Coordinates of C-alpha atoms in Angstrom, one line a residue:
Chain A
M1 CA -203.9 -38.8 25.6
K2 CA -202.9 -37.4 28.9
M3 CA -205.8 -35.8 30.6
T4 CA -204.2 -33.0 32.7
P5 CA -206.5 -30.4 34.4
L6 CA -205.4 -27.9 31.7
A7 CA -206.3 -30.3 28.9
V8 CA -209.8 -31.0 30.4
V9 CA -210.7 -27.4 31.2
V10 CA -209.1 -25.5 28.4
G11 CA -209.9 -28.2 25.8
S12 CA -213.6 -28.2 26.9
L13 CA -213.8 -24.3 26.8
L14 CA -212.1 -24.2 23.4
I15 CA -214.6 -26.7 21.9
L16 CA -217.5 -24.7 23.4
A17 CA -216.1 -21.5 22.0
T18 CA -215.7 -23.0 18.6
I19 CA -219.3 -24.3 18.6
V20 CA -220.7 -21.0 19.9
F21 CA -219.0 -19.4 17.0
V22 CA -220.5 -21.8 14.4
V23 CA -224.0 -22.3 15.7
I24 CA -224.7 -18.9 17.4
L25 CA -222.4 -16.2 15.9
L26 CA -222.5 -17.3 12.3
P27 CA -226.3 -17.4 12.1
Y28 CA -226.4 -14.0 13.9
V29 CA -224.1 -12.1 11.6
H30 CA -225.7 -13.7 8.5
Q31 CA -229.2 -12.7 9.4
P32 CA -231.3 -11.5 6.5
D33 CA -232.2 -7.8 6.4
Chain B
L1 CA -209.6 -45.6 41.9
A2 CA -209.0 -44.3 45.4
T3 CA -209.2 -47.0 47.9
D4 CA -211.0 -47.2 51.2
N5 CA -208.0 -47.6 53.3
Q6 CA -206.7 -44.1 52.8
T7 CA -206.9 -41.7 55.7
L8 CA -208.9 -38.8 54.4
E9 CA -210.8 -37.7 57.4
S10 CA -213.3 -35.1 56.5
T11 CA -216.6 -33.8 57.8
Y12 CA -218.1 -34.0 54.2
A13 CA -220.2 -31.0 55.3
T14 CA -220.7 -29.8 51.7
A15 CA -221.7 -33.3 50.5
K16 CA -224.2 -33.5 53.4
G17 CA -225.5 -30.0 52.6
F18 CA -226.1 -30.8 49.0
A19 CA -227.7 -34.2 50.0
L20 CA -230.2 -32.4 52.2
T21 CA -230.8 -29.8 49.5
S22 CA -231.5 -32.5 46.9
G23 CA -233.9 -34.5 49.2
F24 CA -235.8 -31.4 50.3
W25 CA -236.2 -29.8 46.9
M26 CA -237.1 -33.1 45.3
M27 CA -240.1 -33.1 47.5
V28 CA -241.0 -29.5 46.7
A29 CA -240.3 -29.9 43.0
T30 CA -242.5 -33.1 42.7
F31 CA -245.2 -31.3 44.6
F32 CA -245.3 -28.6 42.0
G33 CA -245.3 -31.3 39.3
L34 CA -248.3 -33.0 41.0
L35 CA -250.0 -29.6 41.3
G36 CA -249.5 -28.9 37.6
A37 CA -250.7 -32.4 36.6
T38 CA -253.8 -31.9 38.8
E39 CA -254.6 -28.6 37.2
L40 CA -254.5 -30.3 33.7
V41 CA -257.2 -32.7 35.0
A42 CA -259.2 -30.0 36.8
P43 CA -258.3 -26.6 35.3
D44 CA -260.9 -24.8 37.5
L45 CA -259.5 -26.2 40.8
T46 CA -257.1 -23.3 41.4
E47 CA -258.8 -20.5 39.4
N48 CA -258.3 -17.0 40.8
M49 CA -255.2 -18.2 42.6
G50 CA -252.7 -16.1 40.7
G51 CA -249.5 -17.6 42.3
I52 CA -250.3 -21.1 41.3
V53 CA -251.8 -20.8 37.8
F54 CA -250.4 -23.5 35.5
G55 CA -248.2 -21.0 33.6
R56 CA -246.3 -20.3 36.9
V57 CA -246.4 -23.9 38.3
R58 CA -244.9 -25.5 35.3
P59 CA -241.6 -23.5 35.2
T60 CA -241.4 -23.7 38.9
H61 CA -241.5 -27.5 38.7
V62 CA -239.0 -27.6 35.9
N63 CA -236.5 -25.3 37.4
L64 CA -236.7 -26.9 40.9
V65 CA -236.3 -30.4 39.4
L66 CA -233.2 -29.3 37.4
F67 CA -231.5 -27.0 39.9
G68 CA -233.1 -28.1 43.2
F69 CA -233.3 -31.9 43.1
V70 CA -231.1 -33.4 40.3
T71 CA -228.0 -31.1 40.2
P72 CA -227.5 -30.9 44.0
G73 CA -228.0 -34.7 44.3
L74 CA -225.2 -35.2 41.7
L75 CA -223.0 -32.6 43.3
S76 CA -223.4 -34.2 46.7
A77 CA -221.9 -37.3 45.4
A78 CA -219.2 -35.3 43.6
F79 CA -218.2 -33.5 46.8
Y80 CA -217.6 -36.9 48.3
F81 CA -215.7 -38.6 45.4
I82 CA -213.7 -35.8 44.0
P83 CA -211.4 -35.4 47.1
R84 CA -211.2 -39.2 47.4
L85 CA -210.2 -39.8 43.8
L86 CA -207.6 -37.1 44.2
R87 CA -206.3 -38.5 47.5
T88 CA -206.7 -35.1 49.3
R89 CA -209.3 -33.1 51.1
L90 CA -211.8 -30.8 49.6
F91 CA -210.1 -27.4 49.1
S92 CA -212.6 -25.6 51.4
E93 CA -215.6 -27.1 53.2
R94 CA -216.4 -23.6 54.4
L95 CA -216.7 -22.4 50.8
G96 CA -218.7 -25.5 50.1
I97 CA -221.2 -24.7 52.9
F98 CA -221.4 -21.1 51.7
T99 CA -222.2 -22.4 48.2
V100 CA -224.9 -24.7 49.6
A101 CA -226.5 -21.8 51.5
A102 CA -226.3 -19.5 48.5
W103 CA -227.8 -22.3 46.3
N104 CA -230.8 -22.6 48.6
V105 CA -231.4 -18.9 48.8
A106 CA -231.4 -18.9 45.0
L107 CA -234.0 -21.7 45.0
V108 CA -236.2 -19.8 47.4
G109 CA -235.9 -16.9 45.0
V110 CA -237.0 -19.2 42.1
I111 CA -240.3 -20.1 43.8
A112 CA -241.0 -16.6 45.1
S113 CA -240.2 -14.8 41.8
L114 CA -242.1 -17.3 39.5
A115 CA -245.1 -17.3 41.9
A116 CA -245.1 -13.5 41.8
G117 CA -245.1 -13.6 38.0
F118 CA -241.6 -12.4 37.5
T119 CA -240.4 -14.4 34.5
Q120 CA -238.3 -13.8 31.4
G121 CA -240.7 -16.2 29.5
R122 CA -238.0 -18.3 27.8
E123 CA -238.2 -22.1 28.4
Y124 CA -235.5 -23.2 31.0
A125 CA -234.4 -19.6 31.2
E126 CA -237.4 -18.1 32.9
L127 CA -235.5 -16.9 35.9
I128 CA -235.0 -13.2 36.3
W129 CA -231.6 -11.5 36.2
P130 CA -230.6 -11.4 39.9
I131 CA -231.3 -15.2 40.2
D132 CA -229.4 -15.8 36.9
I133 CA -226.4 -14.1 38.5
M134 CA -226.7 -16.2 41.7
V135 CA -226.8 -19.4 39.6
V136 CA -223.7 -18.5 37.6
A137 CA -221.9 -17.5 40.8
A138 CA -222.9 -20.8 42.5
F139 CA -221.5 -22.8 39.6
G140 CA -218.4 -20.7 39.6
L141 CA -217.9 -21.3 43.3
V142 CA -218.4 -25.1 42.8
F143 CA -215.9 -25.1 40.0
Y144 CA -213.4 -23.1 42.0
N145 CA -213.6 -25.5 44.9
F146 CA -213.1 -28.5 42.7
I147 CA -210.2 -27.0 40.6
M148 CA -208.4 -26.0 43.8
T149 CA -208.9 -29.5 45.1
V150 CA -207.4 -30.8 41.9
K151 CA -204.4 -28.4 42.4
N152 CA -203.8 -29.8 45.9
R153 CA -204.1 -33.4 44.8
Q154 CA -201.8 -36.3 45.8
E155 CA -203.0 -38.5 43.0
P156 CA -201.3 -37.5 39.7
I157 CA -203.8 -39.2 37.4
L158 CA -207.3 -37.6 36.9
Y159 CA -210.0 -40.3 36.8
V160 CA -212.8 -39.9 34.2
S161 CA -215.3 -38.8 36.9
V162 CA -213.0 -35.8 37.6
W163 CA -213.0 -34.8 33.9
Y164 CA -216.7 -34.8 33.7
V165 CA -217.3 -32.8 37.0
L166 CA -214.7 -30.1 36.0
A167 CA -216.1 -29.8 32.5
G168 CA -219.7 -29.9 33.6
T169 CA -219.4 -27.1 36.1
I170 CA -217.3 -24.7 34.1
L171 CA -219.2 -25.2 30.9
T172 CA -222.5 -24.8 32.6
A173 CA -221.4 -21.5 34.2
C174 CA -220.6 -20.3 30.6
T175 CA -223.7 -21.6 28.8
F176 CA -226.0 -20.4 31.6
A177 CA -224.6 -16.9 31.4
L178 CA -224.8 -17.0 27.6
G179 CA -228.2 -18.6 27.3
N180 CA -229.8 -16.3 29.8
V181 CA -228.3 -13.2 28.0
I182 CA -227.1 -11.8 31.3
W183 CA -225.7 -8.8 29.6
K184 CA -229.3 -7.7 29.0
P185 CA -230.7 -7.7 32.6
D186 CA -234.1 -6.1 31.6
S187 CA -235.2 -8.7 29.1
G188 CA -232.7 -11.6 29.3
A189 CA -233.2 -12.1 25.6
L190 CA -232.1 -11.3 22.1
V191 CA -234.7 -10.5 19.5
G192 CA -236.5 -12.9 17.1
I193 CA -235.1 -16.0 15.5
H194 CA -231.6 -15.5 17.0
D195 CA -233.0 -15.5 20.5
A196 CA -234.6 -18.9 19.7
I197 CA -231.4 -20.3 18.4
L198 CA -229.5 -19.1 21.5
L199 CA -232.2 -20.2 23.9
W200 CA -232.3 -23.8 22.6
F201 CA -228.5 -23.9 22.4
Y202 CA -228.6 -23.3 26.1
G203 CA -231.8 -25.3 26.8
H204 CA -230.4 -28.5 25.4
N205 CA -227.1 -27.9 27.1
V206 CA -228.7 -28.0 30.5
F207 CA -228.9 -31.7 29.8
G208 CA -225.8 -32.0 27.6
L209 CA -223.3 -30.1 29.7
L210 CA -224.8 -30.3 33.2
L211 CA -227.0 -33.3 33.9
T212 CA -225.3 -35.7 31.6
P213 CA -221.7 -35.1 32.6
L214 CA -222.5 -35.0 36.3
S215 CA -224.5 -38.2 35.9
A216 CA -221.7 -39.9 33.9
A217 CA -219.3 -38.9 36.6
V218 CA -221.4 -40.5 39.3
A219 CA -221.9 -43.7 37.3
Y220 CA -218.2 -43.9 36.4
Y221 CA -217.5 -43.7 40.2
V222 CA -220.3 -45.9 41.7
I223 CA -220.4 -48.8 39.2
P224 CA -216.7 -49.8 39.3
R225 CA -216.7 -49.3 43.1
A226 CA -219.9 -51.4 43.7
C227 CA -218.6 -54.1 41.3
R228 CA -215.1 -54.0 42.8
A229 CA -213.9 -54.1 39.2
P230 CA -211.6 -51.8 37.2
L231 CA -213.2 -49.6 34.5
Y232 CA -213.6 -51.6 31.3
S233 CA -211.8 -49.2 28.9
H234 CA -209.8 -45.9 29.3
T235 CA -210.0 -45.4 25.6
L236 CA -213.8 -45.6 25.6
S237 CA -214.0 -43.1 28.4
L238 CA -211.8 -40.7 26.4
L239 CA -214.0 -41.1 23.3
G240 CA -217.2 -40.7 25.3
F241 CA -216.0 -37.5 27.1
W242 CA -214.7 -35.6 24.1
A243 CA -217.5 -36.8 21.8
L244 CA -220.1 -35.7 24.3
I245 CA -218.7 -32.1 24.4
V246 CA -218.2 -31.9 20.6
V247 CA -221.5 -33.4 19.6
Y248 CA -224.0 -32.6 22.3
T249 CA -223.3 -28.8 22.2
H250 CA -224.8 -28.1 18.7
I251 CA -227.9 -30.2 18.6
G252 CA -230.2 -27.6 20.3
T253 CA -231.7 -26.5 17.0
H254 CA -233.6 -29.8 16.6
H255 CA -236.1 -28.0 18.8
L256 CA -236.6 -25.5 16.0
L257 CA -237.3 -27.6 12.9
Q258 CA -240.6 -25.8 12.5
V259 CA -239.0 -22.4 12.7
P260 CA -237.3 -20.4 9.8
V261 CA -233.8 -20.8 11.1
P262 CA -231.1 -21.4 8.5
T263 CA -231.5 -24.8 6.9
W264 CA -227.8 -25.7 7.3
L265 CA -228.2 -25.2 11.1
K266 CA -231.1 -27.7 11.1
V267 CA -229.1 -30.2 9.2
V268 CA -226.2 -29.9 11.6
A269 CA -228.6 -30.4 14.5
I270 CA -230.3 -33.4 13.0
V271 CA -227.1 -35.1 11.9
D272 CA -225.4 -34.6 15.2
S273 CA -228.5 -35.7 17.1
V274 CA -228.1 -39.0 15.4
A275 CA -224.3 -38.9 16.0
M276 CA -225.1 -38.7 19.7
V277 CA -225.1 -42.5 19.5
I278 CA -221.2 -42.2 19.7
P279 CA -220.8 -40.6 23.1
V280 CA -223.9 -42.4 24.5
M281 CA -222.8 -45.9 23.5
A282 CA -219.1 -45.2 24.4
F283 CA -220.3 -44.4 27.9
L284 CA -222.8 -47.2 28.2
I285 CA -220.6 -50.0 26.8
N286 CA -217.9 -48.9 29.2
I287 CA -220.2 -49.0 32.2
W288 CA -222.1 -52.2 31.2
Y289 CA -218.9 -54.1 30.4
T290 CA -217.5 -53.0 33.7
A291 CA -220.6 -54.5 35.4
K292 CA -220.6 -57.6 33.2
G293 CA -221.1 -60.7 35.4
K294 CA -221.4 -58.6 38.5
L295 CA -225.0 -57.7 38.6
G296 CA -225.3 -59.4 41.9
E297 CA -223.1 -56.8 43.5
I298 CA -225.1 -54.0 41.9
H299 CA -228.4 -55.5 43.1
A300 CA -226.9 -55.8 46.6
D301 CA -226.1 -52.0 46.8
I302 CA -229.2 -49.8 46.6
G303 CA -227.1 -46.8 45.4
A304 CA -225.6 -48.9 42.6
K305 CA -229.1 -50.2 41.7
F306 CA -230.4 -46.7 41.2
V307 CA -227.4 -45.7 39.2
F308 CA -227.4 -48.8 36.9
T309 CA -231.1 -48.4 36.2
G310 CA -230.3 -44.8 35.3
T311 CA -227.8 -46.0 32.7
I312 CA -230.5 -48.2 31.1
M313 CA -232.9 -45.2 31.0
Y314 CA -230.1 -43.2 29.4
F315 CA -230.0 -45.8 26.6
F316 CA -233.7 -45.5 26.0
V317 CA -233.9 -41.7 26.2
S318 CA -230.9 -41.2 23.9
I319 CA -232.1 -43.5 21.2
Q320 CA -235.5 -42.0 21.4
G321 CA -234.0 -38.5 21.3
S322 CA -232.0 -39.3 18.2
L323 CA -235.1 -40.6 16.4
M324 CA -237.2 -37.6 17.6
A325 CA -234.8 -35.2 15.8
L326 CA -235.7 -36.7 12.4
P327 CA -238.2 -34.4 10.7
D328 CA -240.6 -37.2 9.7
V329 CA -240.8 -38.5 13.3
Q330 CA -241.1 -35.0 14.7
R331 CA -244.0 -34.2 12.5
V332 CA -246.1 -36.5 14.8
T333 CA -244.3 -36.2 18.1
H334 CA -243.5 -32.5 18.5
F335 CA -245.5 -30.0 20.6
N336 CA -247.4 -32.7 22.4
N337 CA -247.2 -35.0 25.4
W338 CA -244.7 -37.4 23.6
V339 CA -242.0 -34.8 24.4
V340 CA -243.1 -34.6 28.1
A341 CA -242.7 -38.4 28.3
H342 CA -239.3 -38.1 26.8
A343 CA -238.3 -35.4 29.3
H344 CA -239.4 -37.6 32.2
I345 CA -237.3 -40.6 31.0
G346 CA -234.3 -38.3 30.8
V347 CA -234.5 -36.1 33.9
L348 CA -236.2 -38.6 36.2
G349 CA -235.3 -42.0 34.8
F350 CA -231.7 -41.2 33.9
A351 CA -230.3 -38.2 35.8
G352 CA -232.8 -38.3 38.7
M353 CA -232.2 -42.0 39.2
I354 CA -228.4 -41.5 39.1
A355 CA -228.7 -38.5 41.5
L356 CA -230.6 -40.7 44.0
G357 CA -228.2 -43.5 43.5
G358 CA -225.3 -41.2 44.1
L359 CA -226.9 -40.0 47.3
Y360 CA -227.7 -43.5 48.6
Y361 CA -224.2 -44.8 47.7
T362 CA -222.3 -42.0 49.3
I363 CA -224.5 -41.2 52.4
P364 CA -223.3 -44.3 54.3
K365 CA -219.7 -43.4 53.5
I366 CA -219.9 -39.7 54.5
T367 CA -221.8 -40.6 57.8
G368 CA -219.8 -43.7 58.6
K369 CA -222.9 -45.8 59.2
P370 CA -225.5 -47.6 57.1
L371 CA -228.5 -45.9 55.7
Y372 CA -231.3 -45.3 58.2
S373 CA -233.5 -47.7 56.1
R374 CA -232.4 -49.8 53.2
F375 CA -236.0 -50.9 52.9
L376 CA -237.3 -47.3 52.4
A377 CA -234.6 -46.6 49.8
D378 CA -235.6 -49.8 47.9
F379 CA -239.3 -48.9 48.3
Q380 CA -238.5 -45.5 46.8
Y381 CA -236.6 -47.1 43.9
W382 CA -239.7 -49.1 42.9
M383 CA -242.0 -46.1 43.4
V384 CA -239.8 -43.9 41.1
L385 CA -239.3 -46.7 38.6
I386 CA -243.1 -47.5 38.3
G387 CA -244.0 -43.9 38.3
M388 CA -241.5 -43.0 35.6
V389 CA -242.4 -45.9 33.4
G390 CA -246.0 -45.1 33.9
F391 CA -245.5 -41.5 32.9
T392 CA -243.8 -42.7 29.8
V393 CA -246.6 -45.1 28.8
V394 CA -249.5 -42.7 29.4
L395 CA -247.9 -39.6 28.1
T396 CA -246.6 -41.3 24.9
I397 CA -250.1 -42.6 24.2
A398 CA -251.6 -39.1 24.8
G399 CA -248.9 -37.6 22.6
L400 CA -249.5 -40.0 19.7
I401 CA -253.3 -39.3 19.9
Q402 CA -252.6 -35.5 19.9
G403 CA -250.0 -35.6 17.1
N404 CA -252.0 -37.8 14.8
A405 CA -255.2 -35.9 15.4
W406 CA -253.5 -32.6 14.6
L407 CA -251.9 -34.1 11.5
N408 CA -255.5 -35.0 10.4
G409 CA -256.6 -31.4 10.8
E410 CA -258.3 -31.8 14.1
T411 CA -258.4 -28.8 16.4
V412 CA -256.7 -28.8 19.8
Y413 CA -259.7 -28.5 22.0
R414 CA -261.6 -31.4 20.4
V415 CA -258.7 -33.8 21.2
L416 CA -258.7 -32.9 24.9
P417 CA -261.5 -35.3 26.0
E418 CA -259.6 -38.1 24.2
I419 CA -256.6 -37.7 26.4
H420 CA -258.4 -36.8 29.7
V421 CA -258.1 -40.3 31.1
Y422 CA -254.3 -40.3 30.5
Y423 CA -254.0 -37.0 32.4
V424 CA -255.9 -38.6 35.3
V425 CA -253.5 -41.5 35.4
R426 CA -250.5 -39.2 35.1
A427 CA -251.7 -37.1 38.1
G428 CA -252.0 -40.4 40.1
L429 CA -248.4 -41.4 39.1
G430 CA -247.3 -37.9 40.1
L431 CA -248.7 -38.6 43.6
L432 CA -246.6 -41.7 43.6
I433 CA -243.5 -39.8 42.8
F434 CA -244.3 -37.0 45.3
S435 CA -244.8 -39.7 48.0
S436 CA -241.5 -41.3 47.1
A437 CA -239.8 -37.9 47.5
V438 CA -241.3 -37.5 51.0
L439 CA -240.0 -41.0 52.0
G440 CA -236.7 -40.2 50.5
L441 CA -236.3 -37.0 52.4
Y442 CA -237.2 -38.8 55.7
N443 CA -234.7 -41.5 54.9
I444 CA -231.9 -39.0 54.1
V445 CA -232.6 -36.8 57.2
R446 CA -232.6 -39.8 59.5
S447 CA -229.5 -41.2 57.8
L448 CA -227.6 -38.0 58.2
F449 CA -228.8 -37.0 61.7
G450 CA -229.9 -40.3 63.3
K451 CA -227.6 -42.1 65.8
T452 CA -227.7 -45.5 64.1
G453 CA -228.7 -47.1 60.8
V454 CA -229.8 -50.5 59.7
S455 CA -228.6 -52.3 56.7
S456 CA -231.9 -53.9 55.6

């Protein structure tokens, strides 16, 4: 795998965004009333 | 790795600025730790002194250690090795100095605001909104300086240390803004369970996306250089980097196993806490195999000695952390001094040791002369090591006494006399760590501003 600056920065941010979606946003929108 | 024979003349003003910042705030931060430990031994000592009640001293200690001592120490080394690894100069030393100045203004704001009682009351996210903004801006400026240096590079290949520094700074700018809920300046918080989930996502990522990547970056630079050996495995460094970002980012909920958060989220946090063994061992095997057969070189360099010890502590704290996420273990260890011991192995034994190692490895290179005193640095090494191991022993014992007593239905106050002696020893060890910080600051100042240095 070629670790270009784009791969490092954008890859890291995409992973973070995915995980925020799963562990922060999903529990938030599925909160019990 | 970049080699020493390149002509990369630089003042390294930013690296020097962050080195001074780290040395000074280590002294202040450990003083607040000592003060808090003393108050636990003698609660009446500071009664009626509102600015230094325990509830204000403790977050001051924690925030100054994280953002005053350890992070600037690691950044100081990064501001030296990033331009060298990229065979260019730092994009802007002027911007770097401005960042150092802004960083220190924010740290003064941390002490003043917390002492005055301005807090948002969320662990690791106590700071009020204006300081949150300054911290996010500071990380943004650091990242901008580094990414522009990358853009101007002469070296086409990015070494693993560069990956970690780029990712650590940009991801922390994001998670700090998110975790401190900066779109709600008045409270800095969501409401209820969701705030707890967000807070611990951020809180654990202070270690996972800031201290750990920056420490790994320093270790990946210092150990091969000190050993004069190539890195053991490029593949392991790839595995360690991506696994760290994928796994570390969603284990924060292991702080909330006693809380009615969704069960699936707890399961994710527990499973991935155990899975942390992948990035941890990928990193450690890579570093340790690089140093295999070359421990003499590491022992000979005080910076490498600090860093290598930090990697050993990383092993202990990570294995312990994985086990502590298991519900049956946590039933005994949570909410008591066991966790405080764990935190000190991590932040002082691992990241703090590597920060000090980074400083002592790079200072002779950025000044062009040996350290003012190798003896003082070595003396500080033993003080920090003995103090940190001592913390671990006494606080782990105190934690086990508390945890088991509470499981047996004992009330909190009746356990306090049982652990008093351990608090006394902990305060004594705190004095040791504070003294080591004073020696360290003296050594750093004389090394940066003295005319000559000595090598022993």
